[in-house]
mmCIF file of C-alpha atoms in Angstrom:
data_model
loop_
_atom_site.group_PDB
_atom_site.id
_atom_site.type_symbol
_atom_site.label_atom_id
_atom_site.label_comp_id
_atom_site.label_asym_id
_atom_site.label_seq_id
_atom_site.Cartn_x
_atom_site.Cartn_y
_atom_site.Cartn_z
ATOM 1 C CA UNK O 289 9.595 -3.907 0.014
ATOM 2 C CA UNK O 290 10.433 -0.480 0.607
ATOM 3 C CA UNK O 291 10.236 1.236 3.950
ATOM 4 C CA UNK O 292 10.679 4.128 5.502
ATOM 5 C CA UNK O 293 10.641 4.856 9.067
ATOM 6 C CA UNK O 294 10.478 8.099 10.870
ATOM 7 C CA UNK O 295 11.846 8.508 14.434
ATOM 8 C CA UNK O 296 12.664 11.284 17.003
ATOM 9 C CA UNK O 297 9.430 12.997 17.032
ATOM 10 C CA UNK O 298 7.632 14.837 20.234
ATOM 11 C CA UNK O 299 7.211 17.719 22.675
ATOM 12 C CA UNK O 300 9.612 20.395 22.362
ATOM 13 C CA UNK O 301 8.973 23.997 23.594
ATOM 14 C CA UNK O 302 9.083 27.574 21.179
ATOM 15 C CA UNK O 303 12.997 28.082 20.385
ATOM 16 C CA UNK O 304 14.096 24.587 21.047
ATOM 17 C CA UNK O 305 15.646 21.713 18.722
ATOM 18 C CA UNK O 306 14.632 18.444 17.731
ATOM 19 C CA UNK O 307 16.367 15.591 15.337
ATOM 20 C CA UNK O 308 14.271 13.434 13.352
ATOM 21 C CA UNK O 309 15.864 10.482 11.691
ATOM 22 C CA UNK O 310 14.724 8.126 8.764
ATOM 23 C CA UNK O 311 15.730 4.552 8.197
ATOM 24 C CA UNK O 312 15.399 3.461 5.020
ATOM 25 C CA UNK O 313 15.020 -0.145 3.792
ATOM 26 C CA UNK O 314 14.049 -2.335 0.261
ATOM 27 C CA UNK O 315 15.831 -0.490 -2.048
ATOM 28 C CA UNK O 316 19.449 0.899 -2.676
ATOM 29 C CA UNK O 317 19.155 3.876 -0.626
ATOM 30 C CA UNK O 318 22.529 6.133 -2.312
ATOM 31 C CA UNK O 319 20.806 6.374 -5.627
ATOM 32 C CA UNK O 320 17.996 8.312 -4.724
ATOM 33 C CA UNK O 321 16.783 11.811 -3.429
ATOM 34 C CA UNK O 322 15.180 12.137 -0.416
ATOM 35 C CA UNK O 323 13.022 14.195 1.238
ATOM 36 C CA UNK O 324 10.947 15.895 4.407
ATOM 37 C CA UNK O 325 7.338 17.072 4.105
ATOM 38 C CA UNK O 326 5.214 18.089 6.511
ATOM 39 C CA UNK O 327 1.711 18.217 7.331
ATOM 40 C CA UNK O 328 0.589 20.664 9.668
ATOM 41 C CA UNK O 329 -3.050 19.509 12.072
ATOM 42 C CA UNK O 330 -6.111 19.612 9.673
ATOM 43 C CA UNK O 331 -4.120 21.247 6.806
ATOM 44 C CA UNK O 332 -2.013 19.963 3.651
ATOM 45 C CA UNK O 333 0.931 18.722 2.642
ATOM 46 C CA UNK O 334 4.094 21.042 2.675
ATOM 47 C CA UNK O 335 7.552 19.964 0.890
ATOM 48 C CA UNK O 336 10.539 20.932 3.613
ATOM 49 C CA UNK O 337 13.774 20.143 1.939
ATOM 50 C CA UNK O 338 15.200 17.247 0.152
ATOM 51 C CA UNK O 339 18.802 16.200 -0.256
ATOM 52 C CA UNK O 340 20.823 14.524 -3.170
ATOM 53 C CA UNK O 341 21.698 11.404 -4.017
ATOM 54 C CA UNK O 342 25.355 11.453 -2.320
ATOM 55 C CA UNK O 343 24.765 14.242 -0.203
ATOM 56 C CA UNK O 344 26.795 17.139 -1.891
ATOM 57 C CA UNK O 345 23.151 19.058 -2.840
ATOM 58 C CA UNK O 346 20.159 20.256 -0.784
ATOM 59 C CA UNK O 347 17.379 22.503 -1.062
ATOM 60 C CA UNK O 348 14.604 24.104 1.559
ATOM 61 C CA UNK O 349 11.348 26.055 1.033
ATOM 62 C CA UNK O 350 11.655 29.727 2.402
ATOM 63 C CA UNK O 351 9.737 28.823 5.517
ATOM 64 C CA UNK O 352 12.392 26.618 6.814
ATOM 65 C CA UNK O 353 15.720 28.011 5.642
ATOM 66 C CA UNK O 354 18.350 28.455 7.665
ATOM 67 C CA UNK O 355 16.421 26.791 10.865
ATOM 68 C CA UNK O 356 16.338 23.222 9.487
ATOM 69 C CA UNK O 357 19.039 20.926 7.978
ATOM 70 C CA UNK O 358 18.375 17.645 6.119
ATOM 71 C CA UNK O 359 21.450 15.299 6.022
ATOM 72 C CA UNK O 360 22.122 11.296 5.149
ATOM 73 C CA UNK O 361 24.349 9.112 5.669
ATOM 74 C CA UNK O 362 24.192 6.500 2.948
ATOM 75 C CA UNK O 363 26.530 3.714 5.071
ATOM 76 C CA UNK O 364 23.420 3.415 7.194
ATOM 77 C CA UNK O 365 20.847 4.296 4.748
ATOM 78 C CA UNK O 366 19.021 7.173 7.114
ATOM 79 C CA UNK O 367 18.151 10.464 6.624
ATOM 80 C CA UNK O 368 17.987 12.786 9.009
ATOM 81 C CA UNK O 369 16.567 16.626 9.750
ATOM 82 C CA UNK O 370 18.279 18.874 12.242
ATOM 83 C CA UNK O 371 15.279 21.643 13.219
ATOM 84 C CA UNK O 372 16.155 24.349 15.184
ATOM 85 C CA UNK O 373 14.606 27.947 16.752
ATOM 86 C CA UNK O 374 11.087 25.767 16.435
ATOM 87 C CA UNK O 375 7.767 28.151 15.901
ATOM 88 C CA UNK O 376 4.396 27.277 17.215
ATOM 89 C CA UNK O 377 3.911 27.064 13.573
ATOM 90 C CA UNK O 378 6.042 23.771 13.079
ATOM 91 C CA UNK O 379 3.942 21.716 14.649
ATOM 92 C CA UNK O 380 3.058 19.430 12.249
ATOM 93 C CA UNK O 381 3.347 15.346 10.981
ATOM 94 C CA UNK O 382 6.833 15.232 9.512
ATOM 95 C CA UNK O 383 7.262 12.432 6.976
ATOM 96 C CA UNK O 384 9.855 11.273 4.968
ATOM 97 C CA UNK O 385 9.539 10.617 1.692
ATOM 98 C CA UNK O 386 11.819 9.187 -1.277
ATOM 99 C CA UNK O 387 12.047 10.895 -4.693
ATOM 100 C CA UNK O 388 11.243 9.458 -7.753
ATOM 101 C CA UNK O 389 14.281 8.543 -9.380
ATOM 102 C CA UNK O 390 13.829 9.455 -13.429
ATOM 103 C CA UNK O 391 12.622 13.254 -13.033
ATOM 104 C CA UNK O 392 12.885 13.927 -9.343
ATOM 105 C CA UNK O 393 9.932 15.588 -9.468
ATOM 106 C CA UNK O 394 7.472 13.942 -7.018
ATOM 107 C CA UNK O 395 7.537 11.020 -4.111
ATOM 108 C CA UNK O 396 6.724 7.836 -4.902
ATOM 109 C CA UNK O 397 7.276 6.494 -0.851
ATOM 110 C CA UNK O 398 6.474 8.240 1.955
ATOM 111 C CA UNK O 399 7.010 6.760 5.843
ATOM 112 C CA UNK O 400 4.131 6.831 7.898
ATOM 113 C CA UNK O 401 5.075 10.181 9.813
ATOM 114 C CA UNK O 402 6.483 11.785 12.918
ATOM 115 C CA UNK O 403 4.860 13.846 14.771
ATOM 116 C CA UNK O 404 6.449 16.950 16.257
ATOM 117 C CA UNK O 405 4.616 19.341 18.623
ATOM 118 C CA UNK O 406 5.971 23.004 19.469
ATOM 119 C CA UNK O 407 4.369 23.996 22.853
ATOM 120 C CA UNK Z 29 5.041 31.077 -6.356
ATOM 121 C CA UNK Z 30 3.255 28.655 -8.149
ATOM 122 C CA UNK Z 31 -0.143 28.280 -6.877
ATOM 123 C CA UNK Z 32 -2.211 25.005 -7.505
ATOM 124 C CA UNK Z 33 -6.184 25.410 -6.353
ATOM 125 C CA UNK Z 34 -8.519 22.662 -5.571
ATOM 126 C CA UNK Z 35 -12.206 22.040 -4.611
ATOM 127 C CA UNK Z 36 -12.264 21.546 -1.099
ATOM 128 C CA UNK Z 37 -14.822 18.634 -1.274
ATOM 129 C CA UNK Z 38 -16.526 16.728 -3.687
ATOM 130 C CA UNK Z 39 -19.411 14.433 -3.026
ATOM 131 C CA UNK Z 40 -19.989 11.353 -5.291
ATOM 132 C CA UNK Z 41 -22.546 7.877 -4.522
ATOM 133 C CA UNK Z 42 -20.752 4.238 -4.933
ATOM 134 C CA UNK Z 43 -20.747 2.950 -8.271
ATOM 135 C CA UNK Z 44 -20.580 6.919 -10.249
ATOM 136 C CA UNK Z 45 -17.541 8.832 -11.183
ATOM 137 C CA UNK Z 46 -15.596 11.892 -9.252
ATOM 138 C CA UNK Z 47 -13.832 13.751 -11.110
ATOM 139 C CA UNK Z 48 -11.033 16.523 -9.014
ATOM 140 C CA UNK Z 49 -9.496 18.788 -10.898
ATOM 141 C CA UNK Z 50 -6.034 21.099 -10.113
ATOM 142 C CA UNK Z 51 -5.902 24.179 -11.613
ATOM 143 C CA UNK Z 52 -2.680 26.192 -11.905
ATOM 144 C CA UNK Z 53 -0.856 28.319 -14.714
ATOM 145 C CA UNK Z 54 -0.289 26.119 -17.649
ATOM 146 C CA UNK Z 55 -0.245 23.454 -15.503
ATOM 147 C CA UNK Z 56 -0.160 21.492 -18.842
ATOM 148 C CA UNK Z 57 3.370 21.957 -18.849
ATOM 149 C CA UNK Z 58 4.397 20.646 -15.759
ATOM 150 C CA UNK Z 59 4.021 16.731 -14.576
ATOM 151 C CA UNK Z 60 1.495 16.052 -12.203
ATOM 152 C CA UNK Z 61 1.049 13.996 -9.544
ATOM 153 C CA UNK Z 62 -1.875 12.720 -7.477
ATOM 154 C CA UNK Z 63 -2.035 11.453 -4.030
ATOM 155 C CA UNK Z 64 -4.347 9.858 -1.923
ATOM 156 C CA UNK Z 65 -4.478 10.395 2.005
ATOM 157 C CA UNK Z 66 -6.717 8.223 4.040
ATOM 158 C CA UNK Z 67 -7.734 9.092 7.491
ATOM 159 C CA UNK Z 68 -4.368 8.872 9.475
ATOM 160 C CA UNK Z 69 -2.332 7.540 6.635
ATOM 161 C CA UNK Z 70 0.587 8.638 4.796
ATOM 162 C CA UNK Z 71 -0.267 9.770 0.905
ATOM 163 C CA UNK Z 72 0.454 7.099 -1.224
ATOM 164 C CA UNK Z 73 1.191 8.267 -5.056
ATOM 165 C CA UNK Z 74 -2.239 7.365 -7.819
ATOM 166 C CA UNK Z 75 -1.287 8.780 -10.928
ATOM 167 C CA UNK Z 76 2.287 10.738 -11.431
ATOM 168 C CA UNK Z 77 3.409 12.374 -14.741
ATOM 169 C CA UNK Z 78 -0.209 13.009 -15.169
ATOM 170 C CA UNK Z 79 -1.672 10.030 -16.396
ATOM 171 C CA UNK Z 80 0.581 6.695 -15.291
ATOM 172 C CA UNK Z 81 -0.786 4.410 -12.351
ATOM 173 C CA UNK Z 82 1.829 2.937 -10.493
ATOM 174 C CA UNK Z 83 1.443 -0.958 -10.094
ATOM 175 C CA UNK Z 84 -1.127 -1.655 -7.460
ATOM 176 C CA UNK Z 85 -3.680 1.207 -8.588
ATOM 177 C CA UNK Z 86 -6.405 0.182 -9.966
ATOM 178 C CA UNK Z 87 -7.425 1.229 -13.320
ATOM 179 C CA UNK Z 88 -10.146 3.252 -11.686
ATOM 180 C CA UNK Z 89 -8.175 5.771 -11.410
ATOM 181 C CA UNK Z 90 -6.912 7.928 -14.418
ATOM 182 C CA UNK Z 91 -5.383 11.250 -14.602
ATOM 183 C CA UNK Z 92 -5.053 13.721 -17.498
ATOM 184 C CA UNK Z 93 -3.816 17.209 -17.984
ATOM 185 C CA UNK Z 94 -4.744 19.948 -20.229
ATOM 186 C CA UNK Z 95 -4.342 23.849 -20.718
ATOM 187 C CA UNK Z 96 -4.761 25.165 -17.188
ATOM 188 C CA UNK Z 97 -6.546 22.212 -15.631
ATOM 189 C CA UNK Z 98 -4.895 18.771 -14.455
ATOM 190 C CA UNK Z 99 -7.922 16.265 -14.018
ATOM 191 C CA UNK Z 100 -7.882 12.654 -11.754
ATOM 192 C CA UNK Z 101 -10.842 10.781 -12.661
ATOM 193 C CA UNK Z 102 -12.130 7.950 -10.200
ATOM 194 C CA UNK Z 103 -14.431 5.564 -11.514
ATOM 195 C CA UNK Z 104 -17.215 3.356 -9.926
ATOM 196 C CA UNK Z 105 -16.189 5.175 -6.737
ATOM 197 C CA UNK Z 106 -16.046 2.546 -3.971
ATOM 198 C CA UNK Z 107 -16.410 3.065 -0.381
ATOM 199 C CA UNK Z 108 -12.652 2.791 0.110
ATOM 200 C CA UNK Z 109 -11.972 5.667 -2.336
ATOM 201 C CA UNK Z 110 -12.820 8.283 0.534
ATOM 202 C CA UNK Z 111 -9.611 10.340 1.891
ATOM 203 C CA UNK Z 112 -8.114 13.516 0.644
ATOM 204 C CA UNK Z 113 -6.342 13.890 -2.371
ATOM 205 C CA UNK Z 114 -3.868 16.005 -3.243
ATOM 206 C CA UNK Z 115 -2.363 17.226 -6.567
ATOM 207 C CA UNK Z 116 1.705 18.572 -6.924
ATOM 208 C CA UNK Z 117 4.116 19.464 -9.111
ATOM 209 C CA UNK Z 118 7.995 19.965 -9.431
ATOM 210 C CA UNK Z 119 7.993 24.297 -10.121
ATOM 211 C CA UNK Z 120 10.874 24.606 -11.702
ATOM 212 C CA UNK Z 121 11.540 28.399 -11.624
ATOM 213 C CA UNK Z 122 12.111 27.724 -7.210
ATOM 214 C CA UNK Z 123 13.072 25.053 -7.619
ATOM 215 C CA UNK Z 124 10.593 23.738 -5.304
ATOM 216 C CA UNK Z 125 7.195 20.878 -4.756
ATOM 217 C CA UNK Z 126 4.364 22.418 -4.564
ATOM 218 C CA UNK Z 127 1.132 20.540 -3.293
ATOM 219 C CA UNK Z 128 -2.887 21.810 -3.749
ATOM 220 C CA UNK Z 129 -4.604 21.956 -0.901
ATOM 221 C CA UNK Z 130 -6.372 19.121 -1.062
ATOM 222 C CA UNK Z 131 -10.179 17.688 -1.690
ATOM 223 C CA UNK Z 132 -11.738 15.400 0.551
ATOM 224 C CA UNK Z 133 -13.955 12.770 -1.648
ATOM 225 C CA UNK Z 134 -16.675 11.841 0.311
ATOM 226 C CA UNK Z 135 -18.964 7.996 -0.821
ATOM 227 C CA UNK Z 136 -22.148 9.180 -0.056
#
């Protein structure tokens, strides 16, 4: 079965940093992408960044670039996202979500959230 | 950026059909997928590359995609069918997912 599980969530105040973590489990974690979405209070779903299969690749939407870092570490089968200089804005559900592994083009798992509050 | 627009609600009784649609620029050429969100749940994927189910979705649920207009068609809606649901795609010119914002299906 897979599963996904999201960790490090909370309170952090307007500038500050925050780690979130994902531990994946039920399927061979290295040979997919993974990624972060977000889901703000009341509002939809937002794709963060997502990170390649060994690690060499990643990508961000504007929003987040150059504040947030996705990573993994495949020996542990986790991936993790590094947010800094956190807005008001980022409050939000993070979840994690695996990539579909023929086209990459949408999630097929998704963890059952984090949730982060900037206050 | 590419834009995907959705009904905000739709309204349907047990036992009829909904039908949500997700319109977007020649959406026809891009694979969709659907999601459904229930009330403090993760999504969880109904129909991707447009029209497959993945195993544990019932037949129900169908998706197609045409011109400017993806479609996901629920039949005999059931009580259970209510949450949000959310179309995406994979824009290729960023490089980046891009979700609708959403309809909530409400079982009258």
């Amino acid at each position: 079965e897979v599963r996904l599980v999201e960790s490090g969530g909370g309170l952090v105040q307007p500038g500050g940093s925050l780690r979130l973590s994902c531990a994946a489990s039920g399927f061979s974690f290295s040979e997919y992408w993974m990624a972060w979405v977000r889901q703000a209070p009341g509002k939809g779903l937002e794709w963060l960044a997502n990170v390649k299969r060994d690690g060499s690749e990643d990508k961000y939407v504007d929003s987040v670039k150059g504040r947030f870092v996705i990573s993994r570490d495949n020996g542990n089968n986790s991936v993790s996202l590094q947010m800094n200089s956190l807005r008001d804005e980022d409050t939000a559900v993070y979840y994690c979500a695996r990539a579909d592994s023929v086209a990459v083009e949408y999630f097929d798992f998704w963890g059952q959230g984090v949730l982060v509050a900037v206050s | 950026s590419y834009v995907l627009t959705q009904s905000p609600s739709v309204s349907v009784a047990p036992g009829k059909t909904a039908r949500l649609t997700c319109g977007g620029n020649n959406i026809v050429h891009r694979g969709v997928t659907w999601y459904q969100q229930k009330a403090g749940q993760a999504p969880v994927v109904v129909v991707y590359f447009d029209d497959e189910r993945p195993s544990g979705i019932p037949a129900r649920f169908s998706g197609s995609n045409a011109g400017s207009t993806a479609t996901l068609t629920i039949r005999r809606v059931e009580a259970g069918d209510e949450a949000d649901y959310f179309c995406q795609v994979w824009d290729r010119r960023t490089d980046s997912y891009v979700f609708g914002s959403g309809t909530t299906v409400t079982v009258l």
